Coordinates of N, CA, C and O and ligand atoms in Angstrom, one line a residue:
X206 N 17.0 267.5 86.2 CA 17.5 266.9 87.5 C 16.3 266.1 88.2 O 15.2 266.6 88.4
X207 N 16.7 265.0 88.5 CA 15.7 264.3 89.6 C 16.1 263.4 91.0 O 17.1 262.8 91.3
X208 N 15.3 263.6 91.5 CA 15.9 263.5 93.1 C 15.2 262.1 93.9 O 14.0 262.1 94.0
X209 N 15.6 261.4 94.3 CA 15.0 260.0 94.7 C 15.4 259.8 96.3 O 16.3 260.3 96.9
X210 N 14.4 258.8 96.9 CA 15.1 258.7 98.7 C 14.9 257.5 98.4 O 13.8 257.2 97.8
X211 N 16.0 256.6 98.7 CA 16.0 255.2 99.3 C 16.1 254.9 100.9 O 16.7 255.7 101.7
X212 N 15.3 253.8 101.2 CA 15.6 253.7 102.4 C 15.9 252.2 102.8 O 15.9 251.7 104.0
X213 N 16.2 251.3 101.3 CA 16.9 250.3 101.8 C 17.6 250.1 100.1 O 17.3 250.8 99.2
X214 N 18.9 248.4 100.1 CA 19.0 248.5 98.9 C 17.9 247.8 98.1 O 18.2 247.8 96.9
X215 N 16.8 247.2 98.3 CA 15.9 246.9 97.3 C 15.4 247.9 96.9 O 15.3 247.9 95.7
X216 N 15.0 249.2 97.6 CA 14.2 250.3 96.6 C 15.4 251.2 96.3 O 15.0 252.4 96.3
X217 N 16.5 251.2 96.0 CA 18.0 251.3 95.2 C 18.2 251.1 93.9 O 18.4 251.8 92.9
X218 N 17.9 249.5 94.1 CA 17.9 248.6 93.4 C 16.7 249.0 91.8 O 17.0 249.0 90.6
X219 N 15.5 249.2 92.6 CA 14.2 250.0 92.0 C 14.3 251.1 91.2 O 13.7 251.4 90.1
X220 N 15.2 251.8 91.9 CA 15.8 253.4 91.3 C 16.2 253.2 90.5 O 15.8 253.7 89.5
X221 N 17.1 252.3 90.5 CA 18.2 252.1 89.2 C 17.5 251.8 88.0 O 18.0 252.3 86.9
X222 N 16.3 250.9 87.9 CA 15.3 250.6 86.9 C 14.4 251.4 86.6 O 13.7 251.1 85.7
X223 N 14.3 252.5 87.3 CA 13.0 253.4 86.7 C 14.3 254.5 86.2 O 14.1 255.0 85.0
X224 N 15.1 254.8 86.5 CA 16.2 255.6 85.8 C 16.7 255.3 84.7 O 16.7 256.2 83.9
X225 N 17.2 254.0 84.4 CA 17.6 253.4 82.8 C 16.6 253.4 82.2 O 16.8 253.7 81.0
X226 N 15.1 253.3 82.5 CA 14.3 253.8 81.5 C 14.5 255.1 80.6 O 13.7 255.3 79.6
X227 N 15.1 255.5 80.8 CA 15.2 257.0 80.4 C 16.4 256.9 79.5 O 16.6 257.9 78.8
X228 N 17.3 255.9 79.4 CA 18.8 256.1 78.7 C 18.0 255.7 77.2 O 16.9 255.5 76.7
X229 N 19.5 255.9 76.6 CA 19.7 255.8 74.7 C 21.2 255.6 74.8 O 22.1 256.1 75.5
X230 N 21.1 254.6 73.9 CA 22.7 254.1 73.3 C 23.3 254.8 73.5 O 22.8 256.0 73.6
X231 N 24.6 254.5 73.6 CA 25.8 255.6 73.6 C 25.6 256.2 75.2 O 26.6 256.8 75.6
X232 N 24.4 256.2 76.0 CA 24.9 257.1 77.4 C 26.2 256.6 78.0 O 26.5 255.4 77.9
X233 N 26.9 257.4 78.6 CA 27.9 257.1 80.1 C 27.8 258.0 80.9 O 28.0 259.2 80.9
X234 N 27.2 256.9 82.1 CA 26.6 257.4 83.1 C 27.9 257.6 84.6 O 28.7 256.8 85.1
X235 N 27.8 258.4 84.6 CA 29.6 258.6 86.0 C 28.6 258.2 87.0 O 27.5 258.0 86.4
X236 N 28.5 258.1 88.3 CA 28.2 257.3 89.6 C 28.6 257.9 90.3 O 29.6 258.4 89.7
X237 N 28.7 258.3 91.2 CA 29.6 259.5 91.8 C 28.9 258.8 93.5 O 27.7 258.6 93.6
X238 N 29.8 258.6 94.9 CA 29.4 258.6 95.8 C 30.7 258.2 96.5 O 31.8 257.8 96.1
X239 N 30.1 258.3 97.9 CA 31.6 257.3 98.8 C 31.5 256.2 98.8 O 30.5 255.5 98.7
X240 N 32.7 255.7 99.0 CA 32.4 253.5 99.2 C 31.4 253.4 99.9 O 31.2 254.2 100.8
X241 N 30.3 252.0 99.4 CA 29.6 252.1 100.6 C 28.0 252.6 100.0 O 27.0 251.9 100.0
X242 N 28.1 253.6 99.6 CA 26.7 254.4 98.8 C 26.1 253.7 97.9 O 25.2 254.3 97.4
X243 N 26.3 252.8 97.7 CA 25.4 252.0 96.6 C 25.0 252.1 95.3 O 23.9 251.9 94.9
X244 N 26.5 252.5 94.5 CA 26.9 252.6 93.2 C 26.4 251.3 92.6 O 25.4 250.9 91.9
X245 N 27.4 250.7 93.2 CA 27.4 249.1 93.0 C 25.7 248.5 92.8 O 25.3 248.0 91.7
X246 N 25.0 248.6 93.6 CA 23.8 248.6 94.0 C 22.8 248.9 92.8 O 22.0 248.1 92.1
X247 N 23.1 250.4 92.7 CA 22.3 251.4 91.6 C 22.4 250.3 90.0 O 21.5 250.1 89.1
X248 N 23.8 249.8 90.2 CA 24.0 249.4 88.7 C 23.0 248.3 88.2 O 22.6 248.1 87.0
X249 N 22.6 247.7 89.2 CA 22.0 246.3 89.4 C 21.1 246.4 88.9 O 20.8 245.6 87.9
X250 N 20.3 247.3 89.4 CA 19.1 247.5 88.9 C 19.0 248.5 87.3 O 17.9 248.6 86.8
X251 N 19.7 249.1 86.9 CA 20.4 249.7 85.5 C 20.3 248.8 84.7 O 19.5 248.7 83.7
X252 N 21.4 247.9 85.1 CA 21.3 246.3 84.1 C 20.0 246.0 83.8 O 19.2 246.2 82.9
X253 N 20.0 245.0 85.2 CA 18.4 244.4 84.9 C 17.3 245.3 83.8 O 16.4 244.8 83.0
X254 N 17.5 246.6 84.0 CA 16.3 247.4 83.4 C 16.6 247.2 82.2 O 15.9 246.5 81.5
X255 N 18.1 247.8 81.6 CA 18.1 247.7 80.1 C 18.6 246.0 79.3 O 19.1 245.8 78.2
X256 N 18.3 245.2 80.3 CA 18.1 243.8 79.7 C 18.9 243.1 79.9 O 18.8 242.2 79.1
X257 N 20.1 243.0 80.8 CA 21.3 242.0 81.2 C 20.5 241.2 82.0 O 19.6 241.5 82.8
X258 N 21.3 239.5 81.5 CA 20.6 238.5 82.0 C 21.8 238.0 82.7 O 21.6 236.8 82.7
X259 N 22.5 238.2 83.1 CA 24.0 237.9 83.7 C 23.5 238.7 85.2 O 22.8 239.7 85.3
X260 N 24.3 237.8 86.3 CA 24.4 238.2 87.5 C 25.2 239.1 87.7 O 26.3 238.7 87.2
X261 N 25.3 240.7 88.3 CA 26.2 241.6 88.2 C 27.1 241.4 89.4 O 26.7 241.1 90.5
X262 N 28.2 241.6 89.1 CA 28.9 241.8 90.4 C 30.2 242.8 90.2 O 31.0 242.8 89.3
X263 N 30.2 243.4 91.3 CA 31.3 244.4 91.2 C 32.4 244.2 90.6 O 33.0 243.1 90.6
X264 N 32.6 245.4 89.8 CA 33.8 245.3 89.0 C 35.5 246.0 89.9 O 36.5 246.3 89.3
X265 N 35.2 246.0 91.2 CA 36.7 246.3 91.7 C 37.6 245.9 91.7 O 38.6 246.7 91.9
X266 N 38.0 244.5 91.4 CA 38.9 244.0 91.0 C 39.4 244.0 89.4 O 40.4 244.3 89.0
X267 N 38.1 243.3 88.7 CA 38.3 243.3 87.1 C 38.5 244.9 86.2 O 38.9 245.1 85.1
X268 N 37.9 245.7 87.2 CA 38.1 247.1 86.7 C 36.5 247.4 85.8 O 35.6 248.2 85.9
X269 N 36.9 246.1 84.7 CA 35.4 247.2 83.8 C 34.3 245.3 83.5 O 35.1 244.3 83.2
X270 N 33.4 245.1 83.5 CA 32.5 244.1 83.7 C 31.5 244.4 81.8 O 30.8 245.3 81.2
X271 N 31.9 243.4 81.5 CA 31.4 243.6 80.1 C 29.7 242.7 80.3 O 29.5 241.7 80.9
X272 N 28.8 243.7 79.5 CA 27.4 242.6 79.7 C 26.5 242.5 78.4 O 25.9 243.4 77.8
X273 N 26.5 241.3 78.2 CA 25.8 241.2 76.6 C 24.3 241.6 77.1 O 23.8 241.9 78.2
X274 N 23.9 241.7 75.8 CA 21.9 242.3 76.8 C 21.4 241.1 76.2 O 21.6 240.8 75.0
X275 N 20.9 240.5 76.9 CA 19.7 239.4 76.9 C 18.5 239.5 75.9 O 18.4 238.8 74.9
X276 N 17.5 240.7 76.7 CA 16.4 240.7 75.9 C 16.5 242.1 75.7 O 16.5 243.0 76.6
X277 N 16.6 242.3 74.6 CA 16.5 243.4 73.3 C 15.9 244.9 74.1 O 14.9 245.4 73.5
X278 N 16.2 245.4 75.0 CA 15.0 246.5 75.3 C 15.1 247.9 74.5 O 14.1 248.7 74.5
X279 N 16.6 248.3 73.8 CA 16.5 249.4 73.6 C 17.4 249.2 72.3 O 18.5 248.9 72.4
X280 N 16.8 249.4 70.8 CA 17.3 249.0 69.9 C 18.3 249.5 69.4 O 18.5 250.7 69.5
X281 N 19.4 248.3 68.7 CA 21.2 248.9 69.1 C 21.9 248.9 70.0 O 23.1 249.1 69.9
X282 N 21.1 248.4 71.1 CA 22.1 248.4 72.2 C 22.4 246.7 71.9 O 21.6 246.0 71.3
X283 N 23.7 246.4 72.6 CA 24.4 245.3 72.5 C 24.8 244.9 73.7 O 24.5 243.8 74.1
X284 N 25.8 245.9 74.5 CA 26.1 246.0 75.6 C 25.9 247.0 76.6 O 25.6 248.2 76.3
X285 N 26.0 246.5 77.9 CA 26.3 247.3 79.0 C 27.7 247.3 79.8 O 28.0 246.3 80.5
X286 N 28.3 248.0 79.8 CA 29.9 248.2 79.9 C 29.7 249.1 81.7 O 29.1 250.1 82.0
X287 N 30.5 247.8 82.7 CA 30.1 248.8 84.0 C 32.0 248.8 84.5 O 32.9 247.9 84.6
X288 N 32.0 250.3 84.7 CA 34.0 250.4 85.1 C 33.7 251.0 86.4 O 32.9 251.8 86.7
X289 N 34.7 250.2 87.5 CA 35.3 250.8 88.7 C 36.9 251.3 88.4 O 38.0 250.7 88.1
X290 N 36.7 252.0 88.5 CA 38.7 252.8 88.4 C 39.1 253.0 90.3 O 40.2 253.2 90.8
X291 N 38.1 252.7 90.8 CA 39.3 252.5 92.0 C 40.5 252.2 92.4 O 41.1 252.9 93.2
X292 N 40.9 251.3 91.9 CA 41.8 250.2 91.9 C 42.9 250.6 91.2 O 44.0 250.1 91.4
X293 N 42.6 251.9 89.9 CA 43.7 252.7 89.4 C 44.9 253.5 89.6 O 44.7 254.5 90.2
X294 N 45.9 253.2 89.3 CA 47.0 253.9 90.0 C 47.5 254.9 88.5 O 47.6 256.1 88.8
X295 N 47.7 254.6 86.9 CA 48.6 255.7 86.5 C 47.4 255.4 85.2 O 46.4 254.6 85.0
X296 N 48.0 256.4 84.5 CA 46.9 256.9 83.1 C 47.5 255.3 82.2 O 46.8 254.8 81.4
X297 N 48.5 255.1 82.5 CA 48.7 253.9 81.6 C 47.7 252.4 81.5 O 47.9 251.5 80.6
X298 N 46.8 252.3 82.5 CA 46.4 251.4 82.5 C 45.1 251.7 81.7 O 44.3 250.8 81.3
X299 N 45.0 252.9 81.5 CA 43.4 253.3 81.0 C 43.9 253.0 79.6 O 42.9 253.1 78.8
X300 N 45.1 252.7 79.0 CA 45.5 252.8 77.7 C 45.5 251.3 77.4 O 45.0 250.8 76.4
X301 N 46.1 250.8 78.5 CA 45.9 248.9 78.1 C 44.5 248.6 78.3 O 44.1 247.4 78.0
X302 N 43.6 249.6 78.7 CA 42.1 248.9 78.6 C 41.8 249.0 77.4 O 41.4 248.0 76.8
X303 N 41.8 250.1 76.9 CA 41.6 250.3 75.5 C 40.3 250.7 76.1 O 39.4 250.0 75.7
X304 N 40.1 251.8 77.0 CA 39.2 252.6 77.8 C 38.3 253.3 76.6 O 37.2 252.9 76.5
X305 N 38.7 254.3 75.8 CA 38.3 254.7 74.7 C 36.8 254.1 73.4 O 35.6 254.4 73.1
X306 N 37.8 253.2 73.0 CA 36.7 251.8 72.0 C 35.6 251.3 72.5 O 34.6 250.9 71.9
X307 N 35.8 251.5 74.4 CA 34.2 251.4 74.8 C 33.4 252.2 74.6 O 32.4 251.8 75.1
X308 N 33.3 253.0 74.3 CA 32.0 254.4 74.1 C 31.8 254.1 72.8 O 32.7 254.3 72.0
X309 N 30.4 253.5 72.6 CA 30.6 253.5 70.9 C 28.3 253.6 71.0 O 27.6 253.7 72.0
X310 N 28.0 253.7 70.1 CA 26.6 254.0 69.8 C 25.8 252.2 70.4 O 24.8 251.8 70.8
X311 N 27.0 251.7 70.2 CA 25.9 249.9 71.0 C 26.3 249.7 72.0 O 26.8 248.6 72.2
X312 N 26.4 250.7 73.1 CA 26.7 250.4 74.4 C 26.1 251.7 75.4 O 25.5 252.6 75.0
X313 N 26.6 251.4 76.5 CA 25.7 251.9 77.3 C 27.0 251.7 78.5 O 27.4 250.6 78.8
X314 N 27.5 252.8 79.1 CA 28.1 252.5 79.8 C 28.1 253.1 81.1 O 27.5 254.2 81.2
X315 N 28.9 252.3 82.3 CA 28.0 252.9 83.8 C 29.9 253.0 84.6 O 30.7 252.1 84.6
X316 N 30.4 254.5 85.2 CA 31.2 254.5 85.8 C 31.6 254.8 87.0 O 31.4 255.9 87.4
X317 N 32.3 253.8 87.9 CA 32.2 254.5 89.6 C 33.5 255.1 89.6 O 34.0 254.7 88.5
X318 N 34.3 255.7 90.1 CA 35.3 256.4 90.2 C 35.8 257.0 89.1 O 37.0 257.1 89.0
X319 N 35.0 257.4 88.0 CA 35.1 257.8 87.2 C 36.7 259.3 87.2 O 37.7 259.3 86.4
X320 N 36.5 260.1 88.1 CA 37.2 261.2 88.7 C 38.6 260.9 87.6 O 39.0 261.7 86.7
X321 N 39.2 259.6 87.9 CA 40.8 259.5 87.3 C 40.6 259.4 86.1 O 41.6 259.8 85.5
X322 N 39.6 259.0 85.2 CA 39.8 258.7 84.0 C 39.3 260.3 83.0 O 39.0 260.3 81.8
X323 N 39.4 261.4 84.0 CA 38.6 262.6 83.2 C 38.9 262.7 81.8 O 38.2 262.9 80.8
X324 N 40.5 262.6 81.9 CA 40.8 262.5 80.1 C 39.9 261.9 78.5 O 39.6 262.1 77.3
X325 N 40.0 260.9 79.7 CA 39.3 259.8 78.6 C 38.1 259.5 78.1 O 37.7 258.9 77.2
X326 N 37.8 260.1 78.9 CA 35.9 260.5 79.0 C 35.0 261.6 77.5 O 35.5 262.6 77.0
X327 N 33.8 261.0 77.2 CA 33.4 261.8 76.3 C 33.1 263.3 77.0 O 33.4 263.7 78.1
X328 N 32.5 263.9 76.1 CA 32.3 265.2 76.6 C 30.7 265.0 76.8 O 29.9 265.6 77.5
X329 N 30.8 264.8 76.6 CA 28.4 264.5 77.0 C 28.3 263.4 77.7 O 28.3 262.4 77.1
X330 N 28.2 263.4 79.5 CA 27.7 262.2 79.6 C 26.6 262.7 81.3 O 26.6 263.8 81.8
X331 N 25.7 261.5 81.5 CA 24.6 261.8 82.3 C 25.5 261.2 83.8 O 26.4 260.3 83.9
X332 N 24.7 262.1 85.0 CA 25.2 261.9 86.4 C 24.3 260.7 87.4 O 23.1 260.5 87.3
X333 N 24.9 260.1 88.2 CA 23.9 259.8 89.2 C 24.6 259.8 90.3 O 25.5 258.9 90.2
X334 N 24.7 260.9 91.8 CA 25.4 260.8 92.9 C 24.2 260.6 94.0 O 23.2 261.2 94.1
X335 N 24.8 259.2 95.0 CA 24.3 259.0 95.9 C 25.1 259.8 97.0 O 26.2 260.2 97.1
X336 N 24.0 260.0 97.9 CA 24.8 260.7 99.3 C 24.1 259.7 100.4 O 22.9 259.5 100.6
X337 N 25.0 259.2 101.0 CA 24.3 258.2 102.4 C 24.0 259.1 103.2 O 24.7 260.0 103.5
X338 N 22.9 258.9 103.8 CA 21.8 259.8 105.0 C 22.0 259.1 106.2 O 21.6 259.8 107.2
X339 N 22.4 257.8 106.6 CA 22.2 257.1 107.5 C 22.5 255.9 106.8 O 22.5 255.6 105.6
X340 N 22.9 255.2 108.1 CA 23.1 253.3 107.5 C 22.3 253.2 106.1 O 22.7 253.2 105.0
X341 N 20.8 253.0 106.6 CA 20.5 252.4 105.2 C 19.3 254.0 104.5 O 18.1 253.7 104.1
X342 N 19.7 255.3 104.5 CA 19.0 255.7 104.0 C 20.1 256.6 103.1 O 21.1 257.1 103.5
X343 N 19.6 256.8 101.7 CA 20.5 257.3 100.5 C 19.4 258.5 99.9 O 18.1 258.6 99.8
X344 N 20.4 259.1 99.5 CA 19.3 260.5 98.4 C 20.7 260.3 97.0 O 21.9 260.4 97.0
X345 N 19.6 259.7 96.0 CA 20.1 260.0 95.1 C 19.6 260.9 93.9 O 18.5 260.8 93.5
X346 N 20.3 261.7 93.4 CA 20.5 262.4 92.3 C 20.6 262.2 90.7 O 21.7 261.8 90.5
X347 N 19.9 262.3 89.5 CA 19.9 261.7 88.6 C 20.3 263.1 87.6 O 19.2 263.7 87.4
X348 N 21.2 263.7 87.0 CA 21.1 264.6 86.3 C 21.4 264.0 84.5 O 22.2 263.1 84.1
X349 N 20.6 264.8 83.8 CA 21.2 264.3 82.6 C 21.4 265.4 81.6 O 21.8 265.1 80.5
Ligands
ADP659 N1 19.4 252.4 100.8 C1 20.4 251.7 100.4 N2 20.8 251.6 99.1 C2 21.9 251.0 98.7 N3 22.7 250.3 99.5 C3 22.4 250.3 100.8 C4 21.3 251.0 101.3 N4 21.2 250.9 102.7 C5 22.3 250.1 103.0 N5 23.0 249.7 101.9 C6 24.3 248.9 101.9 O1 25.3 249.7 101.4 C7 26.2 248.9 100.6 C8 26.3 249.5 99.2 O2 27.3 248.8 98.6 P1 27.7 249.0 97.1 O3 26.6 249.1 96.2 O4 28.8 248.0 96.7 O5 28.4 250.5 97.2 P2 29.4 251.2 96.3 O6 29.5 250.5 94.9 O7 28.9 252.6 96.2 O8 30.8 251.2 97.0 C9 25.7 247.5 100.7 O9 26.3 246.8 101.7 C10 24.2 247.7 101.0 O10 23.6 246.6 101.7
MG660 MG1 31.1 249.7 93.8

């Protein structure tokens, strides 16, 4: 377990990049906080670390945000796969995603509202919960 204080989203942002240092193919990372906590935020800097050259942007509408990796950082990886299930209403939709086929050894995948999709989920995956302390001050949590 490791424990971080942000006190704005640029050093969030930072977190997120000294944290993906630490991943290997195949992780799924659940995200865990309230709207607002800077999931969204965390992922940014996740990407950028393990090599997405694409601008990230929240996946609440599209649900899951597919990202080729740019420059090669972690061998075998291919993608970074980032899902918001907010926006989820019945188990049926997790079936037309074909939710499943994303977990595979060349990807890396990052989830916020993970909670609905418990079924579908592997059984080994690593945590990161933000808790907001104030407007802009966050304690995040990294367990793996
Ligand atoms: N220390 C901080 N870390 C991350 N975001 C922060 C911080 N302080 C303020 N914020 C704000 O909180 C919001 C986080 O948004 P976002 O990352 O989309 O959250 P989530 O995905 O958890 O709903 C942004 O508006 C951001 O500017
Ligand atoms: Mg978000």
């Amino acid at each position: 377990m490791k424990k971080f204080y942000s006190k704005s989203e640029k050093e969030t942002f930072q977190i997120g990049i000294e944290i993906a240092k630490t991943f290997v193919c195949g992780d799924v990372i659940l995200l865990n906080g309230d709207l607002g906590a800077g999931k969204t935020n965390l992922s940014k800097g996740i990407c950028e670390s393990l090599g997405v050259k694409k601008i990230i942007t929240s996946p609440t509408f599209t649900i899951v945000n597919d990202y080729e990796i740019g420059d090669k950082i972690l061998i075998g990886l291919e993608r970074v796969v980032h899902f918001d299930f907010y926006r989820i209403e019945s188990s049926d939709e997790f079936y037309n995603l074909g939710i499943e086929e994303y977990f595979d050894e060349n990807s890396i995948s990052l989830i916020e509202w993970h909670e609905k999709a418990k079924e579908f989920l592997p059984s080994k995956t690593k945590s990161i919960s933000i808790k907001i302390l104030s407007e802009n001050e966050r304690e995040i949590i990294f367990e793996d």
